[in-house]
Amino acid sequence: MPRLGVLGWPVAHSRSPAMHEAALAAAGLSGWSYQKLPVPPELLAETVRALPGARFFGANVTIPHKEAALGLASEATGPAREIGASNMLTFTDGAIRADNTDAPGLIAALPIEPAGRTALVLGAGGSARAVVWALTHAGAAEVRVWNRTPERAAKLAGELGARAVTAAAPADILVNCTAAGLDTTGPQLKHLPLHADHLSGYACVVDLVYRPGGTELVAHARRRDLLVVDGLDVLVHQGALSFERWTGLPAPLEVMQAAARAAP
Ligand code: NDP
């Protein structure tokens, strides 16, 4: 019976198990299962190599392992290789295959077409790489990247055809790809180059982070009537694509949405 899971550190907050378990049940795949795989960085390599032997067919990959996961793969899709990060591993025939559904998942979740638009991406980790790649490939006019550690923003921008910036300026699309706000009690905006009063300078605000009750960024954006995509919207779309690529079946999107929103 195939097993699936999500590798992360921390991963206790992840709603992927609830969402995928609901999808597997709705698709009649009663023998499949999906679980959290809390793995610290120093144990990632040996854990990933051991998963196929423990009947794992695949794993999603989240913070902070996406770039390392690509390095562990024996094969990678073109997008995963170009992005330099993987959020989806598949174990078949002794191979570890890396894919990336964060990029198409973001585009599917966006309420506006990125073509011809400007974007500001906050962060320079694995998910920021996928978002910058996705927006650039969807025809964005300019993608700017800010990161707490500016050298990482400069490196990412150089590799993926974006522009590193050290301050936020208005753009059509704002995407938070930092882990700021992941802590369920801590503040978020004070870690980012954003002031709530300036959020109206963005037409569409996307926050990859999700936490119970929503994030500070999403709350401020909703209060200003901006187009908002929250972390659960993005989670569902990348998860649906992972589900389809693993099972070969259409993803039950509404079931996944309901399960992700209902999960504690
Ligand atoms: P990585 O560990 O690869 O990158 C983390 C990023 O967050 C880095 O840019 C880091 O900056 C920045 N960061 C961490 N802490 C802070 C802070 N206190 N203030 C400002 N910046 C900070 O993680 P991922 O890219 O994989 O994930 C980033 C976030 O996106 C996570 O919260 C994750 O849960 C979420 N995510 C959600 C998805 C969804 O489907 N909704 C999909 C993918 C990710 P620095 O370089 O300076 O360390």
Coordinates of C-alpha atoms and ligand atoms in Angstrom, one line a residue:
M1 CA 0.0 0.0 0.0
P2 CA 1.7 3.3 -1.1
R3 CA 2.7 5.8 1.5
L4 CA 3.1 9.5 1.0
G5 CA 4.2 12.3 3.3
V6 CA 5.6 15.8 3.8
L7 CA 9.2 16.3 4.8
G8 CA 9.8 19.5 6.8
W9 CA 11.3 21.1 9.9
P10 CA 9.1 22.3 11.5
V11 CA 6.2 20.5 9.9
A12 CA 3.7 20.3 12.8
H13 CA 1.7 23.2 11.3
S14 CA 1.3 21.4 7.9
R15 CA -2.2 20.9 6.7
S16 CA -1.0 18.7 3.8
P17 CA -1.8 15.4 5.6
A18 CA -5.4 16.4 6.2
M19 CA -5.8 17.7 2.7
H20 CA -4.2 14.6 1.0
E21 CA -5.9 12.1 3.2
A22 CA -9.3 13.6 2.2
A23 CA -8.3 13.6 -1.5
L24 CA -7.2 9.9 -1.3
A25 CA -10.4 8.9 0.4
A26 CA -12.6 10.9 -2.2
A27 CA -10.7 9.2 -5.0
G28 CA -11.3 5.7 -3.6
L29 CA -7.6 5.1 -2.9
S30 CA -8.2 3.6 0.5
G31 CA -4.9 1.8 0.7
W32 CA -2.9 5.0 0.3
S33 CA -1.8 7.1 3.3
Y34 CA -0.1 10.5 3.8
Q35 CA 1.7 11.6 7.0
K36 CA 4.0 14.3 8.5
L37 CA 7.7 13.5 8.3
P38 CA 9.5 15.8 10.7
V39 CA 13.1 15.6 9.7
P40 CA 15.9 18.0 10.7
P41 CA 18.3 19.1 8.0
E42 CA 21.1 16.8 9.2
L43 CA 18.9 13.8 8.7
L44 CA 17.3 14.7 5.4
A45 CA 19.6 12.7 3.1
E46 CA 19.5 9.4 5.0
T47 CA 15.7 9.8 5.6
V48 CA 14.9 10.4 1.9
R49 CA 17.1 7.4 0.9
A50 CA 15.3 5.2 3.4
L51 CA 11.8 6.2 2.4
P52 CA 11.4 3.9 -0.7
G53 CA 12.3 0.9 1.5
A54 CA 9.6 1.8 3.9
R55 CA 7.0 1.7 1.1
F56 CA 6.9 5.4 0.4
F57 CA 5.9 6.3 -3.2
G58 CA 6.5 10.0 -2.8
A59 CA 6.9 13.0 -0.5
N60 CA 6.2 16.7 -0.6
V61 CA 9.0 18.8 0.7
T62 CA 8.6 22.0 2.7
I63 CA 10.7 24.5 4.8
P64 CA 13.7 24.3 4.8
H65 CA 14.4 21.3 2.6
K66 CA 13.3 22.3 -0.9
E67 CA 16.8 23.1 -2.3
A68 CA 18.5 20.2 -0.5
A69 CA 15.8 17.8 -1.8
L70 CA 16.7 18.6 -5.4
G71 CA 20.3 17.8 -4.6
L72 CA 19.3 14.3 -3.4
A73 CA 17.4 13.4 -6.5
S74 CA 18.7 11.1 -9.2
E75 CA 16.4 12.7 -11.8
A76 CA 14.6 16.1 -12.0
T77 CA 12.1 17.7 -14.2
G78 CA 13.2 20.7 -16.3
P79 CA 11.3 23.2 -14.1
A80 CA 12.7 21.7 -10.8
R81 CA 16.2 21.9 -12.2
E82 CA 15.7 25.5 -13.5
I83 CA 14.1 26.6 -10.2
G84 CA 16.8 24.9 -8.2
A85 CA 14.3 23.5 -5.7
S86 CA 11.8 20.6 -5.3
N87 CA 8.6 20.4 -3.3
M88 CA 7.7 16.9 -4.7
L89 CA 9.7 13.7 -4.8
T90 CA 8.6 10.4 -6.3
F91 CA 10.3 7.1 -5.6
T92 CA 10.1 4.6 -8.5
D93 CA 12.4 1.9 -9.9
G94 CA 15.2 2.8 -7.5
A95 CA 15.2 6.4 -8.6
I96 CA 14.4 9.6 -6.7
R97 CA 12.6 11.9 -9.0
A98 CA 12.3 15.7 -8.2
D99 CA 9.5 17.8 -9.5
N100 CA 8.1 21.2 -8.6
T101 CA 4.4 22.0 -8.3
D102 CA 4.9 25.2 -6.3
A103 CA 5.4 27.1 -9.5
P104 CA 2.3 26.0 -11.5
G105 CA 0.4 25.9 -8.2
L106 CA 1.0 29.6 -7.6
I107 CA -0.1 30.5 -11.2
A108 CA -3.3 28.5 -10.8
A109 CA -4.1 30.2 -7.5
L110 CA -3.5 33.8 -8.8
P111 CA -6.7 35.8 -9.6
I112 CA -4.9 37.9 -12.2
E113 CA -2.7 37.0 -15.2
P114 CA 0.9 37.8 -14.4
A115 CA 1.8 38.6 -18.0
G116 CA 2.9 42.2 -18.4
R117 CA 2.6 42.9 -14.6
T118 CA 5.3 43.9 -12.1
A119 CA 5.8 41.8 -9.0
L120 CA 7.7 42.0 -5.7
V121 CA 8.7 38.7 -4.1
L122 CA 9.8 38.6 -0.5
G123 CA 12.2 35.8 0.4
A124 CA 15.0 33.9 -1.3
G125 CA 14.4 30.3 -0.2
G126 CA 13.0 27.3 -2.0
S127 CA 9.5 28.7 -2.4
A128 CA 10.7 32.1 -3.5
R129 CA 12.8 30.5 -6.2
A130 CA 9.6 28.7 -7.5
V131 CA 7.5 31.9 -7.4
V132 CA 10.1 34.0 -9.2
W133 CA 10.5 31.3 -11.9
A134 CA 6.7 31.0 -12.2
L135 CA 6.1 34.7 -12.6
T136 CA 9.0 35.2 -15.0
H137 CA 7.8 32.3 -17.2
A138 CA 4.3 33.6 -17.1
G139 CA 5.5 36.8 -18.8
A140 CA 5.7 39.2 -15.9
A141 CA 7.2 42.5 -17.0
E142 CA 9.6 42.7 -14.0
V143 CA 10.1 40.6 -10.9
R144 CA 11.8 42.2 -7.9
V145 CA 13.2 40.2 -5.0
W146 CA 13.8 41.4 -1.5
N147 CA 15.3 39.2 1.2
R148 CA 16.4 39.6 4.9
T149 CA 19.8 38.4 3.8
P150 CA 20.4 40.6 0.7
E151 CA 23.2 38.4 -0.7
R152 CA 20.7 35.5 -1.2
A153 CA 18.3 37.9 -3.0
A154 CA 21.1 39.0 -5.3
K155 CA 22.1 35.4 -6.1
L156 CA 18.5 34.3 -6.8
A157 CA 17.8 37.3 -8.9
G158 CA 21.0 36.8 -11.0
E159 CA 20.2 33.1 -11.5
L160 CA 16.5 33.5 -12.4
G161 CA 16.4 36.8 -14.3
A162 CA 14.8 39.0 -11.6
R163 CA 16.0 42.2 -10.0
A164 CA 17.2 42.3 -6.4
V165 CA 15.9 45.3 -4.3
T166 CA 16.7 46.4 -0.8
A167 CA 13.3 48.2 -0.2
A168 CA 9.7 47.6 -1.2
A169 CA 8.1 49.7 -3.8
P170 CA 4.5 49.4 -5.3
A171 CA 3.9 46.6 -7.8
D172 CA 0.9 44.8 -9.3
I173 CA 1.6 41.5 -7.4
L174 CA 3.2 41.1 -3.9
V175 CA 4.1 37.6 -2.8
N176 CA 5.4 36.8 0.7
C177 CA 7.7 33.7 0.5
T178 CA 9.5 34.3 3.8
A179 CA 8.8 32.2 6.9
A180 CA 7.9 35.4 8.8
G181 CA 4.4 34.9 10.2
L182 CA 4.8 31.1 10.5
D183 CA 5.1 31.4 14.2
T184 CA 1.5 31.3 15.4
T185 CA 2.0 34.0 18.0
G186 CA 4.7 36.3 16.6
P187 CA 4.2 39.4 14.6
Q188 CA 4.8 39.3 10.8
L189 CA 5.0 42.8 9.1
K190 CA 7.8 44.0 11.4
H191 CA 10.1 41.4 9.8
L192 CA 9.2 42.5 6.3
P193 CA 9.9 45.7 4.4
L194 CA 6.2 46.6 4.4
H195 CA 4.0 49.0 6.3
A196 CA 0.3 48.3 6.4
D197 CA -0.5 51.8 5.2
H198 CA 1.4 51.2 2.0
L199 CA -0.3 47.9 1.0
S200 CA -2.7 49.7 -1.3
G201 CA 0.3 50.1 -3.7
Y202 CA -0.2 46.4 -4.6
A203 CA -3.3 45.2 -6.6
C204 CA -2.9 41.6 -5.5
V205 CA -1.3 40.3 -2.3
V206 CA -0.2 36.6 -1.9
D207 CA 1.0 35.2 1.4
L208 CA 2.4 31.7 1.2
V209 CA 2.4 31.5 5.0
Y210 CA -0.7 30.1 6.6
R211 CA -1.6 29.9 10.3
P212 CA -4.7 29.5 12.4
G213 CA -6.8 32.7 12.1
G214 CA -4.8 33.9 9.0
T215 CA -1.7 36.1 8.8
E216 CA -1.3 39.8 9.6
L217 CA -0.4 40.5 6.0
V218 CA -3.6 38.9 4.7
A219 CA -5.7 40.6 7.3
H220 CA -4.3 44.1 6.3
A221 CA -4.7 43.3 2.6
R222 CA -8.4 42.2 3.0
R223 CA -9.2 45.3 5.1
R224 CA -8.0 47.4 2.1
D225 CA -10.2 45.3 -0.4
L226 CA -7.1 44.1 -2.3
L227 CA -7.2 40.9 -4.3
V228 CA -5.9 38.3 -1.8
V229 CA -4.5 34.8 -2.1
D230 CA -3.7 33.2 1.2
G231 CA -1.3 30.3 2.0
L232 CA -4.1 27.7 2.0
D233 CA -5.1 28.7 -1.6
V234 CA -1.6 28.1 -2.7
L235 CA -1.2 24.9 -0.6
V236 CA -4.3 23.4 -2.2
H237 CA -3.2 24.2 -5.8
Q238 CA 0.3 22.8 -5.4
G239 CA -1.1 19.8 -3.5
A240 CA -3.7 19.1 -6.2
L241 CA -0.9 19.0 -8.8
S242 CA 1.2 16.7 -6.7
F243 CA -1.8 14.4 -6.2
E244 CA -2.5 14.2 -9.9
R245 CA 1.2 13.5 -10.7
W246 CA 1.4 10.7 -8.1
T247 CA -2.0 9.0 -8.7
G248 CA -2.8 9.8 -12.3
L249 CA -6.3 10.8 -11.2
P250 CA -8.0 14.2 -11.3
A251 CA -7.6 16.0 -7.9
P252 CA -10.8 16.6 -6.0
L253 CA -10.1 20.3 -5.6
E254 CA -13.2 21.2 -3.5
V255 CA -12.6 18.3 -1.1
M256 CA -9.0 19.4 -0.7
Q257 CA -10.0 23.0 -0.1
A258 CA -12.5 22.0 2.5
A259 CA -10.1 19.7 4.3
A260 CA -7.3 22.2 4.3
R261 CA -9.5 24.9 5.7
A262 CA -11.0 22.6 8.4
A263 CA -7.7 21.2 9.6
P264 CA -6.6 22.4 13.0
Ligands
NDP1 P1 13.2 28.4 3.2 O1 13.7 27.9 4.5 O2 13.8 27.8 1.9 O3 13.4 30.0 3.1 C1 13.0 30.8 4.2 C2 12.9 32.2 3.8 O4 12.3 33.0 4.8 C3 14.3 32.9 3.5 O5 14.2 33.9 2.5 C4 14.6 33.5 4.9 O6 15.4 34.6 4.8 C5 13.2 34.0 5.2 N1 13.0 34.2 6.7 C6 12.9 33.3 7.6 N2 12.6 33.9 8.8 C7 12.5 35.2 8.6 C8 12.1 36.3 9.4 N3 11.9 36.2 10.7 N4 12.1 37.5 8.8 C9 12.3 37.7 7.5 N5 12.6 36.7 6.7 C10 12.7 35.4 7.2 O7 11.6 28.1 3.2 P2 10.6 28.0 2.0 O8 11.0 28.9 0.9 O9 10.4 26.5 1.7 O10 9.2 28.5 2.7 C11 9.0 29.8 3.1 C12 7.6 30.0 3.7 O11 6.6 29.7 2.7 C13 7.3 29.1 4.8 O12 6.6 29.8 5.8 C14 6.5 28.0 4.2 O13 5.7 27.4 5.2 C15 5.7 28.8 3.2 N6 5.3 27.9 2.0 C16 3.9 27.7 1.8 C17 3.5 27.1 0.7 C18 2.1 26.9 0.5 O14 1.7 26.0 -0.2 N7 1.2 27.7 1.1 C19 4.4 26.5 -0.2 C20 5.8 26.8 0.0 C21 6.2 27.5 1.2 P3 17.0 34.5 5.0 O15 17.6 34.1 3.7 O16 17.5 35.8 5.4 O17 17.3 33.4 6.0

